[in-house]
Amino acid sequence: MTLLELLEKQTLEKAAITDQESFSYAELIQQAKSYRNQFSDIKGCSVAIIYGDIKEFIVALCALDGFCKNLYLLPDRHTFPNMVVNDTSIVLWPDHEIIQAEEAVKAPCINTRWFIATSGTTSVPKWIEHQFESLIGSVKTSNKMSKLVWGLLYQPFRFAGLQVLLQSLVSGASIVDLTSEEVKEKLLKMHKFGVSAVSATPGMWRQLLMGEKLSELVLSHITLGGEIAEQSLLDMLKRTFSQAQVRHIYASTEAGVGFVVSDGKAGFPADWLAESKDNLLSMFIDDSQHLWIRSNAVSQAIVNELADKNGFIDTQDLVEVKGDRVLFLGRATGVINVGGNKVHPELIEQTLHDIEGVRGAHVYAKKNSVLGSLVHADVVVCERDDLLAFKKEIIEYCKSKLQRYEIPATIKFVDNLAMTQAGKLRRETMNA
């Protein structure tokens, strides 16, 4: 079943998009069908969508899924799929411009292949293939879910944003685009349109929690993903929204949605390693503490490219088992070497976040002629006058919780932390 066919099952007069000007499911469907008639010449082609606004993006997805052969969601206008994918004909949407001139095959399409770009730091992204069925595999539908108003904080052409968008559309809910506003404007817009469900990275949630009006929202569904969901943040969200369902999702562009944790605890149950969860997902930890997963929801193309002979994909996430819990340590590529000792910056950040008054932290390495590198931290704090005294408190707390080589050599107070376009903390290479 295509996206368009699924939307035709919704309450057609209901607003699919809520904004200054709302658009009903009926209007989106009508325009999608109109596009198919107007641009019948691209049936069977490969199409690359340039994101303009949320309405045009949704209409394009509805029109093109099941209509075109391949569907590429471009992260920007300058990243054409023909730079990284050997395709015979690619049409640029909405320009309707042929960017590769060979003759397209105008055969009817049923199973459109969706390609989503990874959000890595390289100049040319890696394209990951998905099937529509796998993209909506984690979508929840019910009468309750259809009444939600989702706040879209992720860019919808990236995997996390597309998941929120499809959850809203397939469940018959409404969505509010919040991707282009600053934090203050996001909160005002959430209030104005009655947002009741939000999915964001932990870094985004910390920014929102610094806003004055977040606690006044009536949120019933809260989701975290993309970064480690720390216990202190989970507890803070549950205190602020006691009636809300708080979940953290483990997912990636490559592996899709791995699993969802809804018990209010960081990490995931250790017994998930010993069994195949719902017969869909298997996991194990190798000798280097890498988490490997095998999911039936992952497309065969991804398995062929990334998986080992048993179908497992190395997530490059480091984990450790503590009691009945598996806890995330950080990315394997982000480990800091301090005099031969391995330091996980995410663990230091978690320690800093546990301190009352700290609203955000970024731990990184700087080169050192003696030890190779040292740990440094940028910290965002609540407004206060005694910053010098508070810095001493932070250092003393770190001394009580961390090994000597893990304690930040310097702590710098900053107004905000740089985020990537995917909403994650920007982690640069080592500073000199």
CSV table of N, CA and C in Angstrom, one decimal, residues 71-74 114-119 126-130 157-159 253:
chain,number,residue,atom,x,y,z
A,71,LEU,N,13.1,7.3,-5.1
A,71,LEU,CA,12.8,8.6,-4.5
A,71,LEU,C,13.9,9.0,-3.6
A,72,TYR,N,14.6,10.1,-4.0
A,72,TYR,CA,15.7,10.6,-3.2
A,72,TYR,C,15.3,11.9,-2.4
A,73,LEU,N,15.5,11.9,-1.1
A,73,LEU,CA,15.2,13.0,-0.3
A,73,LEU,C,16.5,13.8,-0.1
A,74,LEU,N,16.6,14.9,-0.9
A,74,LEU,CA,17.9,15.7,-0.9
A,74,LEU,C,18.1,16.5,0.4
A,114,TRP,N,13.0,4.2,-1.6
A,114,TRP,CA,13.3,5.5,-0.9
A,114,TRP,C,14.7,5.6,-0.5
A,115,PHE,N,15.4,6.7,-0.9
A,115,PHE,CA,16.8,6.9,-0.5
A,115,PHE,C,16.9,8.1,0.4
A,116,ILE,N,17.5,7.9,1.6
A,116,ILE,CA,17.7,8.9,2.6
A,116,ILE,C,19.2,9.1,2.8
A,117,ALA,N,19.6,10.4,2.9
A,117,ALA,CA,21.0,10.7,3.1
A,117,ALA,C,21.4,10.6,4.5
A,118,THR,N,22.5,10.0,4.8
A,118,THR,CA,23.0,10.1,6.2
A,118,THR,C,23.3,11.5,6.6
A,119,SER,N,23.4,11.7,7.9
A,119,SER,CA,23.7,13.1,8.4
A,119,SER,C,25.1,13.2,8.9
A,126,LYS,N,26.1,9.6,2.3
A,126,LYS,CA,25.9,8.3,1.9
A,126,LYS,C,24.4,8.0,1.7
A,127,TRP,N,24.0,7.4,0.7
A,127,TRP,CA,22.5,7.2,0.4
A,127,TRP,C,22.1,5.8,0.9
A,128,ILE,N,21.1,5.7,1.7
A,128,ILE,CA,20.6,4.5,2.3
A,128,ILE,C,19.2,4.2,1.8
A,129,GLU,N,19.1,3.0,1.2
A,129,GLU,CA,17.8,2.6,0.6
A,129,GLU,C,16.8,2.0,1.7
A,130,HIS,N,15.6,2.4,1.6
A,130,HIS,CA,14.5,1.9,2.4
A,130,HIS,C,13.3,1.6,1.6
A,157,PHE,N,13.4,15.6,5.7
A,157,PHE,CA,14.1,14.8,4.7
A,157,PHE,C,15.1,13.9,5.3
A,158,ARG,N,15.3,14.0,6.6
A,158,ARG,CA,16.3,13.1,7.3
A,158,ARG,C,15.4,12.0,7.9
A,159,PHE,N,16.1,10.9,8.3
A,159,PHE,CA,15.4,9.8,8.8
A,159,PHE,C,14.5,10.1,10.0
A,253,THR,N,19.8,6.0,10.2
A,253,THR,CA,19.4,6.0,8.8
A,253,THR,C,19.7,4.7,8.2
